[in-house]
mmCIF file of C-alpha atoms in Angstrom:
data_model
loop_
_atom_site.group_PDB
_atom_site.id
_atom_site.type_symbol
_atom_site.label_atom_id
_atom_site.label_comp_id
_atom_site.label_asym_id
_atom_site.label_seq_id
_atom_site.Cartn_x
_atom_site.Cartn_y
_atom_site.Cartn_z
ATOM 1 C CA UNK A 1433 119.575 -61.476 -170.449
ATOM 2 C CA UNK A 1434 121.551 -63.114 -173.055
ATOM 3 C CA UNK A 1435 124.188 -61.274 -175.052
ATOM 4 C CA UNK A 1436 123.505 -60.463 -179.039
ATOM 5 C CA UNK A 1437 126.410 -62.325 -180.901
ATOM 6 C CA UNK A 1438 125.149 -61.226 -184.078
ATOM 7 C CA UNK A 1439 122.112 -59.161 -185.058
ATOM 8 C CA UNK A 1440 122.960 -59.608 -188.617
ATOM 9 C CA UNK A 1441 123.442 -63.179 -188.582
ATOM 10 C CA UNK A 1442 123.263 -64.243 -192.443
ATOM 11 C CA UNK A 1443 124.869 -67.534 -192.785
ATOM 12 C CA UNK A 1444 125.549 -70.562 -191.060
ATOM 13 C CA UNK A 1445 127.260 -72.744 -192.762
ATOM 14 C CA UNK A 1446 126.892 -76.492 -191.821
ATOM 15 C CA UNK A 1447 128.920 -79.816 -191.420
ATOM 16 C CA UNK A 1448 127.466 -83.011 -190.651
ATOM 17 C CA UNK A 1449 128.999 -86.402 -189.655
ATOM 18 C CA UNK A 1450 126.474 -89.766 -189.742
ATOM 19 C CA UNK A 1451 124.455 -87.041 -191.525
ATOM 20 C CA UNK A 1452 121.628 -89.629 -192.937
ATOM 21 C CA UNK A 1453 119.397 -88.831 -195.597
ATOM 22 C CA UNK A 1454 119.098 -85.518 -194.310
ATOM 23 C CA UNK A 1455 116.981 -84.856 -191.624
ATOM 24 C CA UNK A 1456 118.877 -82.746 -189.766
ATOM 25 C CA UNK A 1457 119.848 -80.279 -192.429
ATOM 26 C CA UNK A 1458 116.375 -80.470 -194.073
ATOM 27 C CA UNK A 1459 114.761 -79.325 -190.686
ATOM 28 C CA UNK A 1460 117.885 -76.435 -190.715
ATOM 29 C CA UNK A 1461 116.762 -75.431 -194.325
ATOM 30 C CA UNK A 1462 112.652 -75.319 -192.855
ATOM 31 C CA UNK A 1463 113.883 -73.515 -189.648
ATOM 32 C CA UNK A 1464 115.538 -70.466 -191.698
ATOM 33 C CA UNK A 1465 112.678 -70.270 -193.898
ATOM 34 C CA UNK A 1466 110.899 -69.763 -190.964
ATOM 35 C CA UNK A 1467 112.333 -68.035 -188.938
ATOM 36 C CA UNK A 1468 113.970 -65.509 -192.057
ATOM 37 C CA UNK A 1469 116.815 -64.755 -189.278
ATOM 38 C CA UNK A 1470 119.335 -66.614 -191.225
ATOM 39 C CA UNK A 1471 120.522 -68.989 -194.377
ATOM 40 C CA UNK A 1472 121.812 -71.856 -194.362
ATOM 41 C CA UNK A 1473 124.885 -73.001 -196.029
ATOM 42 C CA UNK A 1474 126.037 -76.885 -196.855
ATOM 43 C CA UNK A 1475 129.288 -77.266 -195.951
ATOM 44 C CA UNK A 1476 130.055 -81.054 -196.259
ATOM 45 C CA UNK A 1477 128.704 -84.277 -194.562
ATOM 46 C CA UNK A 1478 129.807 -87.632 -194.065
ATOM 47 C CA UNK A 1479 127.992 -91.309 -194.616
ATOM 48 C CA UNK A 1480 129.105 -94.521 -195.246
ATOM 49 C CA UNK A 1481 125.959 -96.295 -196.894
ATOM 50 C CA UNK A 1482 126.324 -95.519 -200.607
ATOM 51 C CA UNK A 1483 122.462 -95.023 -201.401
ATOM 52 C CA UNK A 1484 121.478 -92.663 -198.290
ATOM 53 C CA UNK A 1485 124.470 -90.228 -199.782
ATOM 54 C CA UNK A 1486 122.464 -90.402 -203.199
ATOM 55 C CA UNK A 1487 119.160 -89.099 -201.257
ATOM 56 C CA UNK A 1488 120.802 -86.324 -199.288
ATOM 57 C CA UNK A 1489 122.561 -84.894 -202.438
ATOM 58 C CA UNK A 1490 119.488 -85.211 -204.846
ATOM 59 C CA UNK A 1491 117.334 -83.500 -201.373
ATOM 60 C CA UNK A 1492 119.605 -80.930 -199.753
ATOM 61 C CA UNK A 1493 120.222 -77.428 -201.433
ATOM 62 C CA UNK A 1494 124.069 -77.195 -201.605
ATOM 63 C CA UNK A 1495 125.172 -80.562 -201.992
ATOM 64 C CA UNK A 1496 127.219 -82.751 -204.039
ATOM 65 C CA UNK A 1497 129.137 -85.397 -205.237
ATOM 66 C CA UNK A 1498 131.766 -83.082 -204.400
ATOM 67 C CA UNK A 1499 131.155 -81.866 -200.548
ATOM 68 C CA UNK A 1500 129.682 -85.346 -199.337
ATOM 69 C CA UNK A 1501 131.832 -88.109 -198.980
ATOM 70 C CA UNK A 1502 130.925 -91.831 -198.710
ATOM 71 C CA UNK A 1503 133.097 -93.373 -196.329
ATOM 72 C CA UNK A 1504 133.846 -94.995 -193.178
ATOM 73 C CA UNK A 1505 134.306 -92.647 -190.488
ATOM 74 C CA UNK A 1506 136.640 -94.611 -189.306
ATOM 75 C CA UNK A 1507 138.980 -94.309 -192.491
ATOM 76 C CA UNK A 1508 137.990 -91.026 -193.566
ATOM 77 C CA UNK A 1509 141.246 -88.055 -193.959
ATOM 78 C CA UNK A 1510 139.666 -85.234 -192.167
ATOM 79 C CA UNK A 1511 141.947 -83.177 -195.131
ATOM 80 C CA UNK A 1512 139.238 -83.294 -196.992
ATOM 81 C CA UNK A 1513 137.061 -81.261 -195.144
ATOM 82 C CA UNK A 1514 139.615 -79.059 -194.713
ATOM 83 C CA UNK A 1515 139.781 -78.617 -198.139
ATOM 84 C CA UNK A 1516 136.110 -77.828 -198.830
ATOM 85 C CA UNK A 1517 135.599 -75.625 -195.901
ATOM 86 C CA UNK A 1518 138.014 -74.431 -193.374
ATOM 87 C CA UNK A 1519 135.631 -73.353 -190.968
ATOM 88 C CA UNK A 1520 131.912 -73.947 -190.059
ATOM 89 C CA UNK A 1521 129.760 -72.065 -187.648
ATOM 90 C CA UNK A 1522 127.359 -75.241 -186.718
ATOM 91 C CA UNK A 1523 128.092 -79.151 -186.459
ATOM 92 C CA UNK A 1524 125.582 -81.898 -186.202
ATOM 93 C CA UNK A 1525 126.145 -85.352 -186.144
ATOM 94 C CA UNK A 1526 123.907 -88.248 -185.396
ATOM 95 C CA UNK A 1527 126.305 -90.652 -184.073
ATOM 96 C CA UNK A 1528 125.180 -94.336 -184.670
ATOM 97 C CA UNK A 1529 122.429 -95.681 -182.014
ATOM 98 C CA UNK A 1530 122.970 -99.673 -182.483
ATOM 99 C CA UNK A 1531 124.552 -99.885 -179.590
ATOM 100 C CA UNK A 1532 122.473 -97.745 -177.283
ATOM 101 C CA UNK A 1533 119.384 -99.315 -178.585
ATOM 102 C CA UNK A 1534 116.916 -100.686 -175.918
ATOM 103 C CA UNK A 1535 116.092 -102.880 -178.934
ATOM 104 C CA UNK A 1536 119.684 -104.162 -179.591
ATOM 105 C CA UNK A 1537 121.988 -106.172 -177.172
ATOM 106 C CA UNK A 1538 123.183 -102.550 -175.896
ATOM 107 C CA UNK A 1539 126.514 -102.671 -175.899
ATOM 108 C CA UNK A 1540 127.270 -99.714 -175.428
ATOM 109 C CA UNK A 1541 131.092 -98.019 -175.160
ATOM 110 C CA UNK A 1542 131.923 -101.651 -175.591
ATOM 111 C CA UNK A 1543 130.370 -102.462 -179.259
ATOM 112 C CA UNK A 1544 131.141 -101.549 -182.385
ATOM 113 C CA UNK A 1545 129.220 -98.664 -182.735
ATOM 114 C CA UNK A 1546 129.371 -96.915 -179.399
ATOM 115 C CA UNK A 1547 132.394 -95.415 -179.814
ATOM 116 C CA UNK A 1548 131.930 -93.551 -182.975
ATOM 117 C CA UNK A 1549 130.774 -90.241 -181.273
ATOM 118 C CA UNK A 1550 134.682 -89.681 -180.408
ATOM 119 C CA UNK A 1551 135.522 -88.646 -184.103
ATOM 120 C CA UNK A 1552 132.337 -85.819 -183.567
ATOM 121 C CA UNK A 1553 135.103 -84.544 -180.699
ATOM 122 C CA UNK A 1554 137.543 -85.027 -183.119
ATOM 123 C CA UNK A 1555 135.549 -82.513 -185.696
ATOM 124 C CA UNK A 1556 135.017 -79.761 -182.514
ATOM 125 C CA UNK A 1557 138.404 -79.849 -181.953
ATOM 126 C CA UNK A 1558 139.814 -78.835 -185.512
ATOM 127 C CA UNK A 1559 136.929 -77.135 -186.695
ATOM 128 C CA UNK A 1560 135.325 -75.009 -183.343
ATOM 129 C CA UNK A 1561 132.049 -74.359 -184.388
ATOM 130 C CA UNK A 1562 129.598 -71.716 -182.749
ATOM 131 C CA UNK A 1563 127.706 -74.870 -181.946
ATOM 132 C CA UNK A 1564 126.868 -78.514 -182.233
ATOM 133 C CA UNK A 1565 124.152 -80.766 -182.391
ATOM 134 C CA UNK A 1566 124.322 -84.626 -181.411
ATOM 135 C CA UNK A 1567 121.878 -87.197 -181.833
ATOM 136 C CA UNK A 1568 121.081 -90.760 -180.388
ATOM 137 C CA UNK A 1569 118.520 -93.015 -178.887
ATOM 138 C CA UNK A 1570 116.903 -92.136 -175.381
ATOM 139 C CA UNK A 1571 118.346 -95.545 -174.510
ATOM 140 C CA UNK A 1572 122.141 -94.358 -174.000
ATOM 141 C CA UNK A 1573 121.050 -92.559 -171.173
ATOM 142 C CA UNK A 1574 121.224 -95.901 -169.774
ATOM 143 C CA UNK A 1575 123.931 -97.916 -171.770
ATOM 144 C CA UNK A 1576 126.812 -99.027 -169.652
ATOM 145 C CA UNK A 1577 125.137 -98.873 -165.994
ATOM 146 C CA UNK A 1578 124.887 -94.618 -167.027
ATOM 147 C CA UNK A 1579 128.796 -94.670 -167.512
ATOM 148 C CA UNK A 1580 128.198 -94.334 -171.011
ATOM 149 C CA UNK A 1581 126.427 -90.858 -171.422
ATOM 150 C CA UNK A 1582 128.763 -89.545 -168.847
ATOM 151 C CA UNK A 1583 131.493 -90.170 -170.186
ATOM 152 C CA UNK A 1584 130.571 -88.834 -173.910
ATOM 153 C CA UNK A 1585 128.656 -85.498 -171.608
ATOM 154 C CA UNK A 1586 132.062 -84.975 -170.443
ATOM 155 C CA UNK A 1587 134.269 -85.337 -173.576
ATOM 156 C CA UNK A 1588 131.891 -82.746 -175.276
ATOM 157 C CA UNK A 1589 132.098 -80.041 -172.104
ATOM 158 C CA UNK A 1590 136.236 -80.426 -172.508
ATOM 159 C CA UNK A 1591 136.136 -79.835 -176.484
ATOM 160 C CA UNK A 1592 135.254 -75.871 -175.629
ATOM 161 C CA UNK A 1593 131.635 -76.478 -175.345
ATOM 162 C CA UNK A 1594 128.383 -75.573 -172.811
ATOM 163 C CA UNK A 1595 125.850 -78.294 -173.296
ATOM 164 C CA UNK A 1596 122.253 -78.656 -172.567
ATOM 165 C CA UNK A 1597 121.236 -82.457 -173.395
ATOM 166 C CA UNK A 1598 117.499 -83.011 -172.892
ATOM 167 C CA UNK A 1599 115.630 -86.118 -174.061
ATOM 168 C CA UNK A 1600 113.216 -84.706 -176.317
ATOM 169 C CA UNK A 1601 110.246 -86.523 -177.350
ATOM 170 C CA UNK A 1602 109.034 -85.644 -180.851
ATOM 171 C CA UNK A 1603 105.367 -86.159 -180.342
ATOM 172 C CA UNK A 1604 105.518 -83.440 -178.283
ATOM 173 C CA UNK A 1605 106.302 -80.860 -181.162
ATOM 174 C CA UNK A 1606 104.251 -82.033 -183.905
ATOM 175 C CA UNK A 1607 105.926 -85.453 -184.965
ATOM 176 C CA UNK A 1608 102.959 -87.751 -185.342
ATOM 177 C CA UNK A 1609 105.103 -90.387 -184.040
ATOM 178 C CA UNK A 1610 106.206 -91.209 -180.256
ATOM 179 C CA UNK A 1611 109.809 -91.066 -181.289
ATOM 180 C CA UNK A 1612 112.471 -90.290 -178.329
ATOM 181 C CA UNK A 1613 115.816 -89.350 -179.137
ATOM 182 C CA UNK A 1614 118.483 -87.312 -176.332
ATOM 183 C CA UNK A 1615 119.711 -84.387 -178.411
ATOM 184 C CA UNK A 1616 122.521 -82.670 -177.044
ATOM 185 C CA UNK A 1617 123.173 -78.965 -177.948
ATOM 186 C CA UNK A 1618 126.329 -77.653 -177.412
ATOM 187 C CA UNK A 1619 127.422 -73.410 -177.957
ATOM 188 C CA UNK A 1620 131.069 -72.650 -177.729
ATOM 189 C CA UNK A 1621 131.989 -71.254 -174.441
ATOM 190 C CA UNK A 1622 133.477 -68.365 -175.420
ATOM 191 C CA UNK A 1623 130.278 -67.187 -176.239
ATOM 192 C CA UNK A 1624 129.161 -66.998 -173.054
ATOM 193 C CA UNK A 1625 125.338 -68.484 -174.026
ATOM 194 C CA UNK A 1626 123.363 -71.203 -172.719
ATOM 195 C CA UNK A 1627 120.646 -72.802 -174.916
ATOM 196 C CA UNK A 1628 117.384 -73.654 -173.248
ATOM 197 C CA UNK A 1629 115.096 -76.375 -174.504
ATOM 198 C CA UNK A 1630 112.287 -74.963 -176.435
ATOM 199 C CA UNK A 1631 108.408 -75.712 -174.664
ATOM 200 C CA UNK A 1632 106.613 -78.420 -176.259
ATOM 201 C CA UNK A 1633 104.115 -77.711 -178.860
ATOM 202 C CA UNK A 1634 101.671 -80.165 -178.977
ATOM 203 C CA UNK A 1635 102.160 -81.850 -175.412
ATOM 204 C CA UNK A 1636 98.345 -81.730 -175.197
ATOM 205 C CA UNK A 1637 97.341 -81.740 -178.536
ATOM 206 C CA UNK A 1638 99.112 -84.301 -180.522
ATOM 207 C CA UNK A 1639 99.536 -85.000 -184.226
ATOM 208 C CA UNK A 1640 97.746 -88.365 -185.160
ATOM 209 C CA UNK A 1641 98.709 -90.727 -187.775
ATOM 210 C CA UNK A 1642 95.356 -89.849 -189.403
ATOM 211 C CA UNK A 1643 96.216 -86.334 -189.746
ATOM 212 C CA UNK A 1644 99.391 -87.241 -191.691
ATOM 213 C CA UNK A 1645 98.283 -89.375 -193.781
ATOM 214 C CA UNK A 1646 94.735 -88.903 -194.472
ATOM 215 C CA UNK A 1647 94.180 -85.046 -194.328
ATOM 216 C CA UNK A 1648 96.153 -84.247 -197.406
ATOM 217 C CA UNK A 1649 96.116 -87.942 -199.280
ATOM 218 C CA UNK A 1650 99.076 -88.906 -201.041
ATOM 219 C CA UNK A 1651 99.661 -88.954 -204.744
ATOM 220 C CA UNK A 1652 99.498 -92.484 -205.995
ATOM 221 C CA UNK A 1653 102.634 -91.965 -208.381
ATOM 222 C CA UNK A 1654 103.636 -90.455 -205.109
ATOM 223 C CA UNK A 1655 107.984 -91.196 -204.795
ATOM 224 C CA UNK A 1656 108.817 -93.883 -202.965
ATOM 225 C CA UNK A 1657 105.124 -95.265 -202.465
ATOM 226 C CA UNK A 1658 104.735 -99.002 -203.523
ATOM 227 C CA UNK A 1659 102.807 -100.809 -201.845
ATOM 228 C CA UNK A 1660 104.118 -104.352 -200.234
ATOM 229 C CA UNK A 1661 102.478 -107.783 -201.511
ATOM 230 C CA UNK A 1662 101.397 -109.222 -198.240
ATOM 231 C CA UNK A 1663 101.133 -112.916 -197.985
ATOM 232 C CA UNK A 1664 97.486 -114.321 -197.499
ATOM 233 C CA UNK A 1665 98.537 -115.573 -193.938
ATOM 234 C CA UNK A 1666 99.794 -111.970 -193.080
ATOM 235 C CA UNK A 1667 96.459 -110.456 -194.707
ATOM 236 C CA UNK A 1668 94.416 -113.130 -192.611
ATOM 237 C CA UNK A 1669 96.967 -112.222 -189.583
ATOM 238 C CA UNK A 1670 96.041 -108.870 -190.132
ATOM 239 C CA UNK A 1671 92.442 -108.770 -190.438
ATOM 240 C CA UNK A 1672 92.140 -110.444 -186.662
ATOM 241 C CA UNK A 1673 94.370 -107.520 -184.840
ATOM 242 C CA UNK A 1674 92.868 -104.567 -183.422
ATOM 243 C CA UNK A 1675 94.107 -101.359 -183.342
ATOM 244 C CA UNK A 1676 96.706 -100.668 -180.830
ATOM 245 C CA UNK A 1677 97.348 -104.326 -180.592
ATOM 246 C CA UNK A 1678 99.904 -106.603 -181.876
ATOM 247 C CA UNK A 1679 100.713 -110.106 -182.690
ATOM 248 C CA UNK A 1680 101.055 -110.925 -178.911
ATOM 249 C CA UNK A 1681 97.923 -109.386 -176.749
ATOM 250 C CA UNK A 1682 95.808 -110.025 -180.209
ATOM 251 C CA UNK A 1683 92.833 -113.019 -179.898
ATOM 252 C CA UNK A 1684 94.628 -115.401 -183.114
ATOM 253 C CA UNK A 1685 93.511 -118.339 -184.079
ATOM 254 C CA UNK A 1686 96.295 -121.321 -183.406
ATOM 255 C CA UNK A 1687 97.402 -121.261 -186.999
ATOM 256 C CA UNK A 1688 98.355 -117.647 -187.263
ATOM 257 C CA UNK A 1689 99.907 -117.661 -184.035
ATOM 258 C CA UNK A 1690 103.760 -116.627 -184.046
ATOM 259 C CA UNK A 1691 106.303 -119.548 -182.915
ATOM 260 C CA UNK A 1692 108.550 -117.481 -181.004
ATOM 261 C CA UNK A 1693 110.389 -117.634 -178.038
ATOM 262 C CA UNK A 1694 112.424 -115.664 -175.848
ATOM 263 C CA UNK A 1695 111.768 -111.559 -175.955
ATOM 264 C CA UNK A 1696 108.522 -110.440 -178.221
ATOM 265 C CA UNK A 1697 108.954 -107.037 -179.759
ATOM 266 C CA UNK A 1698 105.923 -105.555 -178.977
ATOM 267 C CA UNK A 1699 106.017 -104.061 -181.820
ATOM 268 C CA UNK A 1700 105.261 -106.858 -184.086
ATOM 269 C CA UNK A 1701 102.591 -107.182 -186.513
ATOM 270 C CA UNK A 1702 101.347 -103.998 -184.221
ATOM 271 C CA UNK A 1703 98.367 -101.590 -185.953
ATOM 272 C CA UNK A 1704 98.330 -98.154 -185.757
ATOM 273 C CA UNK A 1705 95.787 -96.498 -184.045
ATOM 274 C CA UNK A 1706 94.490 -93.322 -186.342
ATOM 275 C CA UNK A 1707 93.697 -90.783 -183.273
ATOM 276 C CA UNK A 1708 97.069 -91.146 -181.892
ATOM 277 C CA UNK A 1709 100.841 -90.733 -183.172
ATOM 278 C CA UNK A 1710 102.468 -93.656 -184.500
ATOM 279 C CA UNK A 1711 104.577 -96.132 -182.688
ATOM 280 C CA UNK A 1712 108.305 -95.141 -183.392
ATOM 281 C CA UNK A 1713 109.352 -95.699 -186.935
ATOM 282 C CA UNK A 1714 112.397 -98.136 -187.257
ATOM 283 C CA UNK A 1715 114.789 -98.705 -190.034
ATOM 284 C CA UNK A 1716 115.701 -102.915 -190.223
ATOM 285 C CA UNK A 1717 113.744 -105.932 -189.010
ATOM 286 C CA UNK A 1718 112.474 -108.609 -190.536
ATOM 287 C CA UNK A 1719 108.662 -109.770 -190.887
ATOM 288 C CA UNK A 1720 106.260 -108.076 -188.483
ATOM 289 C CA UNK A 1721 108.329 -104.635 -188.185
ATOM 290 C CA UNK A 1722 107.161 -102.635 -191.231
ATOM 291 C CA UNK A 1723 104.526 -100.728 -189.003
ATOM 292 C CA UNK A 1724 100.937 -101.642 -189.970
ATOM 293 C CA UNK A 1725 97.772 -99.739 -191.408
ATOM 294 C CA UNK A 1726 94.989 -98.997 -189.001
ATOM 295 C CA UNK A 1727 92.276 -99.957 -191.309
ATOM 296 C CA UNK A 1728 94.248 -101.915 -194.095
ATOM 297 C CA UNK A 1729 95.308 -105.301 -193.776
ATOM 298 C CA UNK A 1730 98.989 -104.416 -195.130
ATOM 299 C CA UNK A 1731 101.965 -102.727 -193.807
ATOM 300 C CA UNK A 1732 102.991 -98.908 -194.631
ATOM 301 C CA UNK A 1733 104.535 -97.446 -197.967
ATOM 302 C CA UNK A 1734 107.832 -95.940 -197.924
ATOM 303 C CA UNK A 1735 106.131 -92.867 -198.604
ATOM 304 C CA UNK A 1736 103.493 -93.362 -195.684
ATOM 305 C CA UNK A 1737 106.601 -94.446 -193.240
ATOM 306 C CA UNK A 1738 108.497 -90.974 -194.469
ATOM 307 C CA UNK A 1739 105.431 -88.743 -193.442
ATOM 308 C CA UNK A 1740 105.073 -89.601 -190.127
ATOM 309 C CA UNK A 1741 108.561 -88.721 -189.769
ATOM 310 C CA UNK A 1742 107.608 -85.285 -191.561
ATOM 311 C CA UNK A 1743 108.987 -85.221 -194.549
ATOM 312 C CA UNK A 1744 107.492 -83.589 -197.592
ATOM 313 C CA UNK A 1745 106.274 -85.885 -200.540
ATOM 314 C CA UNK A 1746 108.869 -84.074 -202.666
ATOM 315 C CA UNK A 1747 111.734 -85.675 -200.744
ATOM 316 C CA UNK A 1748 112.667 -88.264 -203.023
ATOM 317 C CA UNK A 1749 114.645 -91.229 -201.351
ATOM 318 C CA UNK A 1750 117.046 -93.342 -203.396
ATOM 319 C CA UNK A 1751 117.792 -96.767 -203.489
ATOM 320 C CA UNK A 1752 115.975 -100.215 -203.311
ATOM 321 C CA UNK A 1753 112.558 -100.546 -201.089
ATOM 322 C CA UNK A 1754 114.501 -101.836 -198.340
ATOM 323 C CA UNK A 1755 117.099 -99.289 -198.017
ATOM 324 C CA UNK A 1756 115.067 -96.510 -198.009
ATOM 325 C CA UNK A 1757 112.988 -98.176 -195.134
ATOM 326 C CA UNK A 1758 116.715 -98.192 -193.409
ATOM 327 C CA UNK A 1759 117.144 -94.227 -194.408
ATOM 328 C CA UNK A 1760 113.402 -93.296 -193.449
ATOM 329 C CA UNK A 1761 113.736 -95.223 -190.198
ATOM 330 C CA UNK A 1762 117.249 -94.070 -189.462
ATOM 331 C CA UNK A 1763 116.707 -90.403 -189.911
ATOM 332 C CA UNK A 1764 115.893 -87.134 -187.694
ATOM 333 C CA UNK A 1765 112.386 -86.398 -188.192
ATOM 334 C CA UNK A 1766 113.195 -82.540 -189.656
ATOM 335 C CA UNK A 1767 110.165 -80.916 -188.398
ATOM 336 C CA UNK A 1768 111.828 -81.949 -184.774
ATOM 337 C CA UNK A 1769 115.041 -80.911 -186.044
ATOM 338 C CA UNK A 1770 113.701 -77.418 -187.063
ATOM 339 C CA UNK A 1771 112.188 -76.619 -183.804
ATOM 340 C CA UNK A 1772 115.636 -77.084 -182.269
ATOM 341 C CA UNK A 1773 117.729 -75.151 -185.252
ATOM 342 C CA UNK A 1774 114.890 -72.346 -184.322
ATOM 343 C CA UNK A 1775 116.250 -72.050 -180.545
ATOM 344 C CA UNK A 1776 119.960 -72.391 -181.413
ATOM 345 C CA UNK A 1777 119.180 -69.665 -183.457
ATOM 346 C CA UNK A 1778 117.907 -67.395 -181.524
ATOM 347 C CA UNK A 1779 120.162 -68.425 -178.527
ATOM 348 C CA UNK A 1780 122.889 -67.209 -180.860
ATOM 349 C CA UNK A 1781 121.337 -64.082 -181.882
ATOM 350 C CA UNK A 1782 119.877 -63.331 -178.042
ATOM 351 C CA UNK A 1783 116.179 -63.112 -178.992
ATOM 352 C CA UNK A 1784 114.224 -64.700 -176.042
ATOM 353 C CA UNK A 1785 111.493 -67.758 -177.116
ATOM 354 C CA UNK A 1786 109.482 -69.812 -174.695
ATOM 355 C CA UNK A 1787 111.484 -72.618 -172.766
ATOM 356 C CA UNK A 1788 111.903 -75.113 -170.012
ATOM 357 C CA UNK A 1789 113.394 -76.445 -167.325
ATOM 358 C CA UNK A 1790 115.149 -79.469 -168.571
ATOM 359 C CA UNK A 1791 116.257 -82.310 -165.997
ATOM 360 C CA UNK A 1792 119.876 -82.232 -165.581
ATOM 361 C CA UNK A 1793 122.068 -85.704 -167.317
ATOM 362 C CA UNK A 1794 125.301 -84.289 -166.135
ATOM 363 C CA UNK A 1795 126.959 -86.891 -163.873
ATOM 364 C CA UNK A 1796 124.390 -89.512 -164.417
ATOM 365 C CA UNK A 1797 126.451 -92.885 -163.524
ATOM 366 C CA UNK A 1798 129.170 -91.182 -161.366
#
């Protein structure tokens, strides 16, 4: 039997590094409505792509110009935090996947990218939060031979922190979309908790791309919902794939045939298929990527692409077409990230919810 920390829990207030368009704290916001055990508060976040900071201020209750700052992590004076909030009871930061992609050349500790999730330690350190949330592609369990997701498992544990990674896969809890991302929760150690990875809701009963976008249709001055000219050849490309299939496994003629060598996405020019979840929503490529109608010869709207990641028409994205692909793409899907604010909740406040066994990551690579 867990402890109670707080029966009366009414606030958490949250800060957020590589915080996106605002998945994370949308699915918070969702969670607390909810669950009615607590409110959340906006602290600050942190982003360095000007338009994505836009979309979280216009979408998340609390924010602004003011509390979240466009810049480099890299750069950024951690002063100013300090100077909107001294203290914060939860942390969650996304730290950049590129180079823990499967996708990508995965690079891991050793690109540009990897190394990022050091200034989240840096944040733990100063700021001690009751608890933390990290996100990142299920491929950095494998990055650098394993060495990678040791090493970052490790660095968390010594920042004050008992951690339960788990690679969680979204379809699983509603997402209409196989998406699978390692989130790693962490709850101060003084606190004497450990949180427990919530039991799949819809392992046998999953959420199909018709279901999202077909049960309640969209609005055609829907936001964020143009439509993309497709080129005759991509219509005629279209109109001769399946399903399921994609430009590869698909019975082309010669002259719509892709001239490409070395690795083939399978992913490209790939249909949906309406009874099932969607392939995993991505947020850059070039032709092929944009995901692909089931029944229409075109690729997805914005609008279409930001349902199957759950969220609600009324989030309004800002920004040309193509960034708010990168945003939708890029971002926590929030109804995933409210089933895990729900447990972390409840962890803190000792009420007991259904859970698994999770496999252990600890020492993978050593």
């Amino acid at each position: 039997m867990q402890k109670q920390v707080n029966k009366r829990m009414k606030k958490i207030k949250l800060g957020e590094f590589f915080s996106g368009p605002g998945g994370i704290a949308y699915g918070a916001h969702l969670a607390a409505k909810k669950t009615q055990l607590f409110e959340l508060e906006h602290a600050w976040a942190v982003d360095n792509h000007a338009s994505t900071c836009e979309t979280y201020i216009r979408n998340i209750k609390g924010a602004s110009p003011d509390s979240v700052f466009c810049e480099d992590i890299k750069t950024f004076n951690f002063q100013n935090l300090n100077n909107i909030a001294s203290n914060i009871d939860g942390f969650a930061f996304g730290f950049p996947c590129n180079d823990f992609s499967l996708v990508g050349q995965q690079k891991g500790m050793h690109g540009q990218f990897g190394p990022l999730y050091t200034y989240g330690i840096k944040a733990l350190k100063q700021f001690q939060p009751s608890f933390f949330i990290a996100e990142n592609v299920g491929g950095i369990t494998s990055a650098n031979n394993g060495d990678a997701i040791a090493k970052i498992l490790h660095e968390l544990e010594a920042a004050g922190y008992s951690i339960t990674p788990h690679l969680y896969k979204f379809e699983e809890y509603g997402v209409p979309q196989a998406r699978h991302r390692l989130i790693i929760v962490g709850i101060k150690k003084s606190l004497d908790l450990i949180f427990r990875v919530p039991t799949p809701t819809h392992k046998n009963k999953f959420k199909s791309v018709a279901d999202a976008l077909e049960a309640r249709p969209i609005a055609s001055n829907a936001y964020n919902h143009d439509k993309t000219i497709q080129s005759p050849v991509v219509v005629e490309r279209l109109k001769h794939i399946l399903p399921g299939q994609n430009a590869w496994n698909a019975s082309l003629p010669k002259h719509l045939k892709l001239n490409v060598k070395g690795a083939k996405l399978s992913q490209i020019y790939k249909r949906l298929e309406a009874d099932k979840p969607s392939y995993t929503i991505t947020g850059s490529g070039g032709g092929g990527t944009h995901v692909y109608h089931w029944r229409e010869p075109r690729a997805l709207t914005n609008r279409e692409r930001a349902r199957l990641q759950t969220f609600p028409d009324s989030f309004e994205f800002m920004g040309s077409k193509e960034s708010v692909r990168r945003q939708i793409g890029m971002a926590v899907p929030p109804l995933g990230a409210k089933v895990i604010f729900e447990a972390v909740v409840k962890t803190l406040l000792g009420i007991p919810y259904s859970s698994i066994d999770a496999p252990s990551l600890h020492g993978k690579g050593r």
